[in-house]
Amino acid sequence: MTGPDPDALHPMPHAPAVTFLAPLAAGRENVSAGRFSYWDDAAGHGDFFGRQVLYHYGFIGDRLEIGPFCAIAAEVQIVMNGGSHAMSGFSTFPFNIFGHGWEEGFDPETWTAEHRGDTVIGPDVWIGRGAVLMPGVTIGAGAVIGAQAVVTGDLRPYAVAAGNPAREIRRRFDDATVERLLALAWWDWPAEKITRNLNAIRGADIEALEAAT
């Protein structure tokens, strides 16, 4: 056995809220989701990219990338650049979208200047219930984001972060171990190799993981 089918939408029949994201991402514009990454669809609406990912409009071109083996709790929201307002003038009100003459003279560059780029969630990231990710953040591999946290900036690999705005509380492992884990990148291994070495992956013995075959 080599684990669940990564293309199954609901890999656990007894827990239908657990939803693999890769099947939901298939065919969607400007999104990707790695194998085995899942979301807790507690509300049962089945539309992560349409309802939990906010203001993600294809014409803007910003991407959402979710790595493999991520665990995303219920009520997490990922805010994309389409929710930005121009802030360089005296008012942030989006007059132009209402038309009827209010669009005249609007310079789109004042809006695009607020864009923060792509949102990238690395592999093996755990995001707690109700957390909010703001546009353009990069979450490093193995990071943990606490419930209700509001992430406004990048997080290092294997950081534990919480709060509003989220701040790194600690790092799960020392810097040397983190570098070795990133070099191993076990999340890219074939499913057969991961299955053979689950105890090393679940454990905290870096030498045992490096010796995995």
Backbone as JSON, one array per atom type, in Angstrom:
{
  "sequence": "MTGPDPDALHPMPHAPAVTFLAPLAAGRENVSAGRFSYWDDAAGHGDFFGRQVLYHYGFIGDRLEIGPFCAIAAEVQIVMNGGSHAMSGFSTFPFNIFGHGWEEGFDPETWTAEHRGDTVIGPDVWIGRGAVLMPGVTIGAGAVIGAQAVVTGDLRPYAVAAGNPAREIRRRFDDATVERLLALAWWDWPAEKITRNLNAIRGADIEALEAAT",
  "N": [[0.84, -1.2, 0.0], [0.44, 2.27, -0.69], [-0.53, 4.56, 0.49], [-3.33, 6.94, 0.45], [-5.42, 7.6, -2.45], [-4.23, 10.23, -4.3], [-5.78, 11.7, -6.01], [-8.34, 11.49, -5.19], [-11.31, 13.08, -4.18], [-12.55, 13.06, -1.67], [-10.87, 11.5, 0.56], [-11.35, 10.03, 2.87], [-13.86, 8.13, 3.7], [-15.41, 8.03, 6.04], [-15.13, 10.53, 7.01], [-16.26, 12.96, 5.54], [-15.8, 15.68, 5.33], [-13.11, 16.1, 5.03], [-11.09, 17.07, 2.49], [-9.33, 16.64, -0.41], [-7.21, 18.94, -2.07], [-6.01, 19.03, -4.59], [-7.66, 17.79, -6.64], [-9.69, 19.73, -6.7], [-8.34, 21.93, -7.63], [-7.7, 21.32, -10.21], [-7.77, 22.31, -13.54], [-8.42, 24.92, -12.93], [-7.8, 28.44, -13.17], [-4.69, 29.98, -12.56], [-4.09, 28.72, -10.1], [-2.58, 26.22, -8.01], [-2.26, 23.05, -6.45], [-0.62, 20.87, -4.31], [-0.05, 17.29, -4.09], [-1.95, 15.36, -1.82], [-2.47, 17.47, -0.09], [-4.85, 18.89, 2.07], [-8.13, 20.14, 2.96], [-10.34, 21.14, 5.56], [-13.51, 20.86, 5.03], [-15.71, 21.96, 6.66], [-18.11, 23.36, 6.44], [-19.3, 22.25, 4.29], [-19.65, 23.14, 1.65], [-17.98, 22.63, -0.47], [-16.3, 24.15, -2.15], [-13.49, 25.3, -2.18], [-11.66, 27.02, -3.59], [-13.34, 28.88, -4.63], [-14.7, 30.04, -2.5], [-13.21, 30.19, -0.13], [-10.89, 31.3, -0.97], [-10.36, 34.53, -1.63], [-11.29, 37.28, -3.76], [-9.89, 36.56, -6.07], [-9.15, 37.07, -9.13], [-9.04, 36.23, -12.53], [-8.06, 38.03, -14.47], [-6.23, 39.58, -13.19], [-3.97, 38.06, -12.65], [-2.42, 37.1, -10.55], [-1.04, 34.38, -8.71], [-2.01, 31.51, -6.78], [-0.31, 29.24, -4.94], [-0.14, 26.11, -3.55], [1.63, 23.9, -1.67], [2.57, 20.34, -1.47], [1.14, 18.01, 0.92], [-0.05, 19.74, 2.79], [-2.05, 20.93, 5.52], [-5.08, 22.32, 5.95], [-7.2, 24.07, 7.92], [-10.73, 24.39, 8.8], [-12.58, 27.3, 7.8], [-10.44, 28.89, 7.11], [-9.14, 31.68, 5.36], [-7.96, 32.98, 2.34], [-6.69, 35.79, 1.08], [-6.56, 37.48, -1.93], [-4.98, 39.58, -4.47], [-7.01, 40.97, -5.75], [-8.64, 42.2, -3.94], [-7.5, 44.58, -3.24], [-7.29, 48.12, -2.67], [-6.69, 51.31, -4.14], [-4.31, 53.34, -2.55], [-2.89, 55.63, -2.73], [-4.03, 58.08, -3.14], [-6.21, 60.62, -1.63], [-8.56, 59.35, -0.89], [-9.61, 55.98, -0.38], [-11.77, 54.86, -1.54], [-13.39, 52.91, -4.05], [-14.22, 54.46, -6.51], [-14.28, 54.19, -9.32], [-15.31, 51.65, -10.02], [-18.01, 51.81, -9.99], [-18.87, 53.2, -12.16], [-20.85, 55.3, -14.37], [-19.72, 57.73, -14.96], [-17.87, 58.02, -12.93], [-15.7, 56.51, -13.46], [-14.09, 57.91, -15.12], [-10.93, 59.26, -15.8], [-9.63, 57.62, -14.02], [-6.67, 56.07, -13.0], [-5.36, 53.04, -13.64], [-2.9, 52.17, -12.73], [-2.55, 53.16, -10.19], [-3.95, 51.4, -8.71], [-2.86, 48.82, -9.31], [-0.4, 49.21, -8.22], [-0.68, 48.57, -5.59], [-0.63, 45.84, -5.47], [0.63, 42.74, -4.29], [1.86, 40.55, -5.33], [2.31, 36.97, -5.96], [0.76, 34.4, -3.92], [2.21, 32.04, -1.9], [2.21, 28.92, -0.53], [4.15, 26.79, 1.16], [5.37, 23.32, 1.19], [3.98, 20.85, 3.44], [2.73, 22.48, 5.35], [0.85, 23.63, 8.11], [-2.2, 25.08, 8.71], [-4.1, 26.79, 10.98], [-7.5, 26.84, 12.27], [-9.67, 29.3, 10.97], [-7.66, 31.11, 10.31], [-6.2, 33.87, 8.51], [-4.79, 34.69, 5.46], [-3.04, 37.26, 4.02], [-2.63, 39.15, 0.9], [0.05, 38.05, -1.25], [1.87, 36.72, 0.45], [4.5, 34.49, 1.48], [4.74, 31.3, 2.65], [6.87, 29.35, 4.42], [8.2, 25.98, 4.06], [6.91, 23.44, 6.2], [5.91, 25.16, 8.13], [3.82, 26.36, 10.85], [0.71, 27.76, 11.42], [-1.15, 29.53, 13.69], [-4.53, 29.23, 15.01], [-6.93, 31.63, 13.96], [-4.99, 33.47, 13.32], [-3.56, 36.3, 11.59], [-1.95, 36.61, 8.75], [0.39, 38.66, 7.52], [2.85, 38.94, 6.42], [5.84, 37.28, 5.13], [6.67, 33.95, 6.22], [9.19, 32.06, 7.8], [10.64, 28.85, 6.85], [9.47, 26.15, 8.82], [8.61, 27.75, 10.88], [6.68, 28.69, 13.77], [3.81, 30.43, 14.06], [1.63, 33.0, 15.29], [-1.18, 35.12, 16.15], [-2.31, 38.58, 15.59], [-1.11, 41.19, 13.94], [0.29, 38.14, 12.56], [3.06, 36.7, 14.19], [6.3, 35.23, 14.36], [6.64, 32.8, 16.77], [8.32, 30.81, 17.63], [10.84, 28.56, 16.33], [10.43, 25.4, 14.87], [12.54, 23.61, 14.74], [16.15, 23.61, 15.07], [18.36, 25.81, 13.19], [20.23, 24.4, 11.63], [19.12, 21.85, 11.42], [16.78, 22.48, 10.06], [17.84, 23.29, 7.58], [18.85, 20.85, 6.68], [16.49, 19.37, 6.48], [15.16, 20.79, 4.46], [16.89, 20.28, 2.36], [16.52, 17.54, 2.08], [13.82, 17.36, 1.35], [11.5, 15.61, 1.64], [8.83, 15.53, 0.93], [8.73, 15.51, -1.79], [9.36, 12.99, -2.5], [8.7, 9.76, -4.09], [5.5, 8.16, -3.6], [5.75, 5.52, -2.72], [8.27, 5.46, -1.49], [7.9, 7.3, 0.57], [5.96, 5.92, 2.05], [7.44, 3.7, 2.91], [9.1, 4.92, 4.72], [7.75, 6.2, 6.78], [7.92, 6.28, 9.59], [10.36, 7.55, 10.05], [9.82, 10.03, 8.89], [7.71, 10.91, 10.46], [9.01, 11.06, 12.85], [11.7, 12.56, 14.78], [14.36, 12.34, 14.17], [16.94, 13.28, 12.47], [19.11, 12.06, 11.27], [18.18, 9.45, 10.85], [16.21, 9.98, 8.98], [17.71, 10.97, 6.87], [19.01, 8.68, 6.21], [17.12, 7.19, 4.98], [15.68, 4.93, 2.61]],
  "CA": [[0.0, 0.0, 0.0], [1.22, 3.51, -0.81], [-1.31, 5.69, 0.95], [-4.6, 7.19, -0.25], [-5.38, 8.1, -3.82], [-4.12, 11.69, -4.24], [-6.78, 12.31, -6.88], [-9.67, 11.34, -4.59], [-11.78, 14.32, -3.58], [-12.79, 12.77, -0.25], [-10.1, 10.26, 0.77], [-11.76, 9.35, 4.09], [-15.32, 8.02, 3.61], [-16.04, 8.28, 7.33], [-14.93, 11.95, 7.34], [-16.44, 13.59, 4.24], [-15.33, 17.07, 5.3], [-11.71, 16.11, 4.61], [-11.16, 17.25, 1.04], [-8.06, 16.89, -1.09], [-7.3, 20.17, -2.86], [-5.54, 18.87, -5.97], [-8.78, 17.63, -7.58], [-10.43, 21.0, -6.82], [-7.52, 22.89, -8.37], [-7.54, 20.89, -11.6], [-8.49, 23.1, -14.54], [-8.65, 26.31, -12.51], [-6.79, 29.4, -13.6], [-3.8, 30.65, -11.6], [-3.96, 28.03, -8.82], [-2.05, 24.86, -8.01], [-2.28, 22.42, -5.13], [0.17, 19.66, -4.32], [-0.7, 16.04, -3.73], [-2.3, 15.05, -0.44], [-2.87, 18.63, 0.7], [-6.29, 18.8, 2.3], [-8.88, 21.21, 3.62], [-11.49, 20.7, 6.33], [-14.71, 21.51, 4.49], [-16.72, 21.81, 7.71], [-19.37, 23.96, 6.01], [-19.87, 21.36, 3.3], [-19.99, 23.75, 0.35], [-17.17, 21.97, -1.48], [-15.71, 25.08, -3.1], [-12.39, 26.0, -1.51], [-11.07, 28.09, -4.38], [-14.35, 29.88, -4.92], [-15.28, 30.67, -1.32], [-12.18, 30.44, 0.89], [-9.9, 32.15, -1.64], [-11.15, 35.73, -1.89], [-10.85, 38.32, -4.69], [-8.91, 35.99, -6.99], [-9.69, 37.3, -10.46], [-8.09, 35.79, -13.54], [-7.44, 39.11, -15.25], [-5.13, 40.18, -12.42], [-2.82, 37.22, -12.96], [-1.68, 36.6, -9.39], [-1.2, 32.94, -8.53], [-2.02, 30.86, -5.47], [0.38, 27.96, -5.02], [-0.19, 25.35, -2.31], [2.5, 22.75, -1.8], [2.03, 19.05, -1.06], [1.06, 17.62, 2.33], [-0.52, 20.82, 3.65], [-3.29, 20.71, 6.26], [-5.74, 23.63, 6.06], [-8.39, 23.89, 8.75], [-11.97, 25.06, 8.4], [-12.74, 28.75, 7.9], [-9.26, 29.64, 6.66], [-9.38, 32.55, 4.21], [-6.77, 33.44, 1.63], [-7.07, 37.02, 0.38], [-5.7, 37.74, -3.08], [-4.78, 41.0, -4.79], [-8.21, 41.62, -6.25], [-9.28, 42.95, -2.88], [-6.74, 45.79, -2.95], [-7.78, 49.45, -3.07], [-5.63, 52.3, -4.31], [-4.13, 54.1, -1.3], [-1.99, 56.77, -2.93], [-4.8, 59.33, -3.1], [-6.81, 60.97, -0.35], [-9.62, 58.4, -0.58], [-9.44, 54.61, -0.86], [-13.05, 54.39, -2.08], [-13.2, 52.55, -5.46], [-15.22, 55.18, -7.32], [-14.3, 53.77, -10.72], [-16.04, 50.41, -10.3], [-19.44, 52.11, -10.06], [-19.18, 53.78, -13.46], [-21.69, 56.5, -14.42], [-18.84, 58.89, -14.99], [-16.85, 57.94, -11.89], [-14.52, 55.8, -13.98], [-13.3, 58.85, -15.91], [-9.7, 59.76, -15.2], [-9.01, 56.65, -13.11], [-5.4, 55.5, -13.46], [-5.25, 51.68, -13.09], [-1.6, 51.95, -12.09], [-2.66, 53.45, -8.76], [-4.49, 50.18, -8.1], [-1.91, 47.72, -9.42], [0.74, 49.5, -7.36], [-0.93, 47.96, -4.29], [-0.55, 44.39, -5.57], [1.75, 42.18, -3.52], [2.4, 39.36, -6.0], [1.7, 35.66, -5.75], [0.71, 33.82, -2.58], [2.84, 30.72, -2.0], [2.2, 28.11, 0.69], [5.1, 25.72, 0.93], [4.95, 21.97, 1.54], [3.88, 20.4, 4.83], [2.31, 23.61, 6.19], [-0.4, 23.44, 8.86], [-2.85, 26.37, 8.93], [-5.15, 26.59, 11.97], [-8.88, 27.26, 11.97], [-9.99, 30.72, 10.93], [-6.54, 31.98, 9.97], [-6.35, 34.68, 7.3], [-3.54, 35.01, 4.77], [-3.19, 38.44, 3.19], [-2.02, 38.94, -0.42], [1.47, 38.08, -1.55], [2.75, 36.14, 1.45], [5.13, 33.21, 1.22], [4.81, 30.51, 3.87], [7.91, 28.35, 4.22], [7.91, 24.57, 4.32], [6.85, 22.98, 7.58], [5.45, 26.19, 9.07], [2.55, 26.16, 11.54], [0.02, 29.04, 11.63], [-2.15, 29.34, 14.73], [-5.93, 29.58, 14.74], [-7.31, 33.05, 13.94], [-3.86, 34.34, 13.0], [-3.67, 37.09, 10.37], [-0.58, 36.58, 8.23], [0.59, 39.81, 6.64], [4.21, 38.89, 5.88], [6.39, 35.96, 4.91], [7.08, 33.14, 7.36], [10.31, 31.17, 7.5], [10.36, 27.42, 6.98], [9.36, 25.55, 10.15], [8.23, 28.73, 11.9], [5.38, 28.61, 14.42], [3.37, 31.83, 14.11], [0.28, 33.23, 15.79], [-1.49, 36.51, 16.49], [-2.79, 39.53, 14.59], [-0.61, 40.38, 12.84], [1.01, 36.94, 12.98], [4.49, 36.81, 14.45], [6.95, 33.96, 14.68], [6.8, 32.55, 18.2], [9.54, 30.01, 17.73], [11.07, 27.7, 15.18], [10.21, 24.03, 15.32], [13.84, 22.94, 14.83], [17.26, 24.55, 14.94], [18.62, 26.21, 11.81], [20.96, 23.35, 10.92], [18.17, 20.78, 11.11], [15.89, 23.0, 9.02], [18.54, 23.23, 6.31], [18.92, 19.45, 6.27], [15.15, 18.98, 6.06], [14.88, 21.39, 3.16], [17.69, 19.56, 1.37], [15.9, 16.23, 1.87], [12.54, 17.58, 0.64], [10.83, 14.31, 1.62], [7.51, 15.68, 0.32], [8.85, 15.26, -3.22], [9.66, 11.58, -2.74], [7.58, 8.94, -4.56], [4.64, 7.68, -2.52], [6.28, 4.26, -2.2], [9.38, 5.76, -0.58], [7.31, 7.92, 1.76], [5.31, 4.86, 2.81], [8.47, 2.89, 3.56], [9.87, 5.69, 5.7], [6.85, 7.04, 7.56], [8.38, 6.47, 10.97], [11.42, 8.57, 10.03], [9.2, 11.31, 8.59], [6.93, 11.32, 11.63], [9.9, 11.2, 14.0], [12.53, 13.77, 14.86], [15.75, 11.89, 14.06], [17.33, 13.7, 11.13], [20.0, 11.05, 10.69], [17.35, 8.34, 10.36], [15.53, 10.42, 7.76], [18.72, 11.04, 5.81], [19.4, 7.31, 5.85], [15.96, 6.52, 4.39], [15.9, 4.39, 1.28]],
  "C": [[0.87, 1.25, 0.0], [0.4, 4.74, -0.43], [-2.56, 5.89, 0.13], [-4.37, 7.65, -1.68], [-5.32, 9.62, -3.8], [-5.14, 12.42, -5.1], [-8.2, 12.15, -6.34], [-10.08, 12.66, -3.95], [-11.97, 14.16, -2.08], [-12.12, 11.45, 0.09], [-10.53, 9.45, 1.98], [-13.28, 9.27, 4.12], [-16.05, 8.32, 4.92], [-15.9, 9.74, 7.77], [-15.05, 12.77, 6.05], [-16.0, 15.05, 4.18], [-13.88, 17.17, 4.84], [-11.65, 16.03, 3.09], [-9.77, 17.5, 0.48], [-8.22, 18.06, -2.05], [-6.87, 20.0, -4.31], [-6.68, 18.64, -6.95], [-9.58, 18.92, -7.76], [-9.67, 22.02, -7.65], [-7.45, 22.56, -9.85], [-8.41, 21.74, -12.53], [-8.75, 24.53, -14.15], [-7.48, 27.19, -12.93], [-6.01, 29.93, -12.41], [-3.8, 30.02, -10.21], [-3.28, 26.69, -9.04], [-2.07, 24.35, -6.58], [-1.54, 21.09, -5.23], [-0.59, 18.45, -3.82], [-0.85, 15.91, -2.22], [-2.6, 16.27, 0.43], [-4.39, 18.62, 0.85], [-6.81, 20.0, 3.07], [-10.04, 20.6, 4.38], [-12.71, 21.49, 5.88], [-15.86, 21.35, 5.48], [-18.08, 22.34, 7.31], [-20.06, 23.13, 4.92], [-20.22, 21.98, 1.97], [-19.1, 23.26, -0.78], [-16.44, 22.86, -2.43], [-14.62, 25.91, -2.43], [-11.92, 27.21, -2.31], [-12.06, 29.17, -4.73], [-14.82, 30.65, -3.71], [-14.27, 30.95, -0.21], [-11.05, 31.3, 0.33], [-10.65, 33.37, -2.17], [-10.47, 36.66, -2.89], [-9.76, 37.82, -5.65], [-9.48, 36.02, -8.4], [-8.64, 36.99, -11.51], [-7.38, 36.91, -14.26], [-6.29, 39.78, -14.5], [-3.84, 39.38, -12.63], [-2.03, 36.73, -11.77], [-2.03, 35.13, -9.16], [-1.29, 32.59, -7.04], [-1.4, 29.48, -5.64], [0.39, 27.31, -3.63], [0.64, 24.1, -2.51], [1.85, 21.45, -1.36], [2.01, 18.9, 0.46], [0.72, 18.78, 3.27], [-1.84, 20.43, 4.31], [-3.91, 22.07, 6.54], [-7.06, 23.44, 6.78], [-9.59, 24.64, 8.2], [-11.87, 26.57, 8.61], [-11.48, 29.55, 7.6], [-9.65, 30.46, 5.44], [-8.05, 33.03, 3.64], [-7.18, 34.62, 0.76], [-6.06, 37.28, -0.72], [-5.74, 39.22, -3.45], [-6.01, 41.72, -5.31], [-8.96, 42.41, -5.2], [-8.57, 44.25, -2.53], [-7.48, 47.04, -3.4], [-6.57, 50.37, -3.24], [-5.53, 53.16, -3.04], [-3.28, 55.35, -1.48], [-2.72, 58.1, -2.92], [-5.42, 59.57, -1.74], [-7.9, 60.0, 0.07], [-9.27, 57.02, -1.13], [-10.72, 54.07, -1.49], [-12.91, 54.09, -3.58], [-14.26, 53.17, -6.37], [-15.4, 54.57, -8.7], [-15.17, 52.55, -10.98], [-17.54, 50.66, -10.43], [-19.86, 52.77, -11.37], [-19.98, 55.06, -13.36], [-20.86, 57.77, -14.34], [-17.73, 58.83, -13.96], [-15.59, 57.2, -12.35], [-13.6, 56.74, -14.75], [-12.09, 59.34, -15.13], [-9.02, 58.79, -14.25], [-7.76, 56.06, -13.73], [-5.24, 54.11, -12.86], [-3.93, 51.42, -12.38], [-1.65, 52.27, -10.59], [-3.21, 52.26, -8.0], [-3.47, 49.05, -8.14], [-0.67, 47.96, -8.56], [0.57, 48.87, -5.98], [-0.79, 46.44, -4.3], [0.73, 43.87, -4.94], [2.33, 40.92, -4.15], [1.67, 38.09, -5.63], [1.68, 35.29, -4.27], [1.2, 32.38, -2.69], [2.85, 30.07, -0.62], [3.07, 26.9, 0.43], [4.58, 24.36, 1.35], [4.86, 21.76, 3.05], [3.56, 21.54, 5.79], [0.98, 23.27, 6.85], [-0.97, 24.81, 9.18], [-4.07, 26.15, 9.81], [-6.46, 27.25, 11.59], [-9.04, 28.78, 12.0], [-8.83, 31.64, 10.64], [-6.82, 32.71, 8.66], [-4.97, 34.97, 6.74], [-3.81, 36.19, 3.85], [-2.39, 38.28, 1.9], [-0.5, 38.92, -0.39], [2.39, 37.48, -0.51], [3.33, 34.82, 0.95], [5.3, 32.5, 2.56], [5.81, 29.39, 3.63], [7.48, 26.95, 4.57], [7.85, 24.29, 5.81], [6.38, 24.0, 8.59], [4.11, 25.8, 9.67], [1.97, 27.55, 11.83], [-1.13, 28.81, 12.59], [-3.54, 29.76, 14.31], [-6.15, 31.08, 14.87], [-6.14, 33.99, 13.66], [-4.13, 35.1, 11.7], [-2.24, 37.29, 9.85], [-0.43, 37.69, 7.19], [1.98, 39.83, 6.0], [4.69, 37.46, 5.75], [6.75, 35.27, 6.23], [8.19, 32.19, 6.95], [9.89, 29.71, 7.54], [10.42, 26.97, 8.44], [9.16, 26.59, 11.25], [6.88, 28.34, 12.5], [4.94, 30.04, 14.65], [1.94, 31.92, 14.59], [0.09, 34.72, 16.0], [-1.99, 37.31, 15.31], [-2.08, 40.86, 14.79], [0.23, 39.21, 13.35], [2.5, 37.24, 13.13], [5.05, 35.44, 14.76], [7.17, 33.86, 16.19], [8.09, 31.78, 18.46], [9.72, 29.27, 16.42], [11.02, 26.25, 15.66], [11.53, 23.28, 15.52], [14.94, 23.98, 14.67], [17.6, 24.75, 13.46], [19.3, 25.1, 11.01], [20.02, 22.22, 10.51], [17.22, 21.22, 10.01], [16.58, 22.91, 7.66], [18.63, 21.8, 5.79], [17.54, 18.95, 5.8], [14.8, 19.54, 4.69], [15.66, 20.7, 2.05], [17.09, 18.2, 1.06], [14.62, 16.33, 1.06], [11.75, 16.27, 0.52], [9.47, 14.36, 0.92], [7.53, 15.48, -1.2], [9.16, 13.8, -3.54], [8.46, 10.86, -3.36], [6.78, 8.4, -3.37], [5.16, 6.39, -1.9], [7.4, 4.51, -1.19], [8.88, 6.41, 0.7], [6.69, 6.85, 2.65], [6.33, 4.02, 3.56], [9.11, 3.6, 4.74], [9.0, 6.59, 6.58], [7.35, 7.28, 8.97], [9.47, 7.53, 11.04], [10.83, 9.95, 9.76], [8.42, 11.83, 9.79], [7.8, 11.57, 12.85], [10.68, 12.49, 13.96], [14.01, 13.42, 14.87], [16.22, 12.18, 12.64], [18.26, 12.71, 10.47], [19.22, 9.88, 10.12], [16.65, 8.73, 9.06], [16.5, 10.5, 6.6], [19.15, 9.66, 5.34], [18.27, 6.56, 5.16], [16.26, 6.07, 2.96], [14.57, 4.19, 0.57]]
}
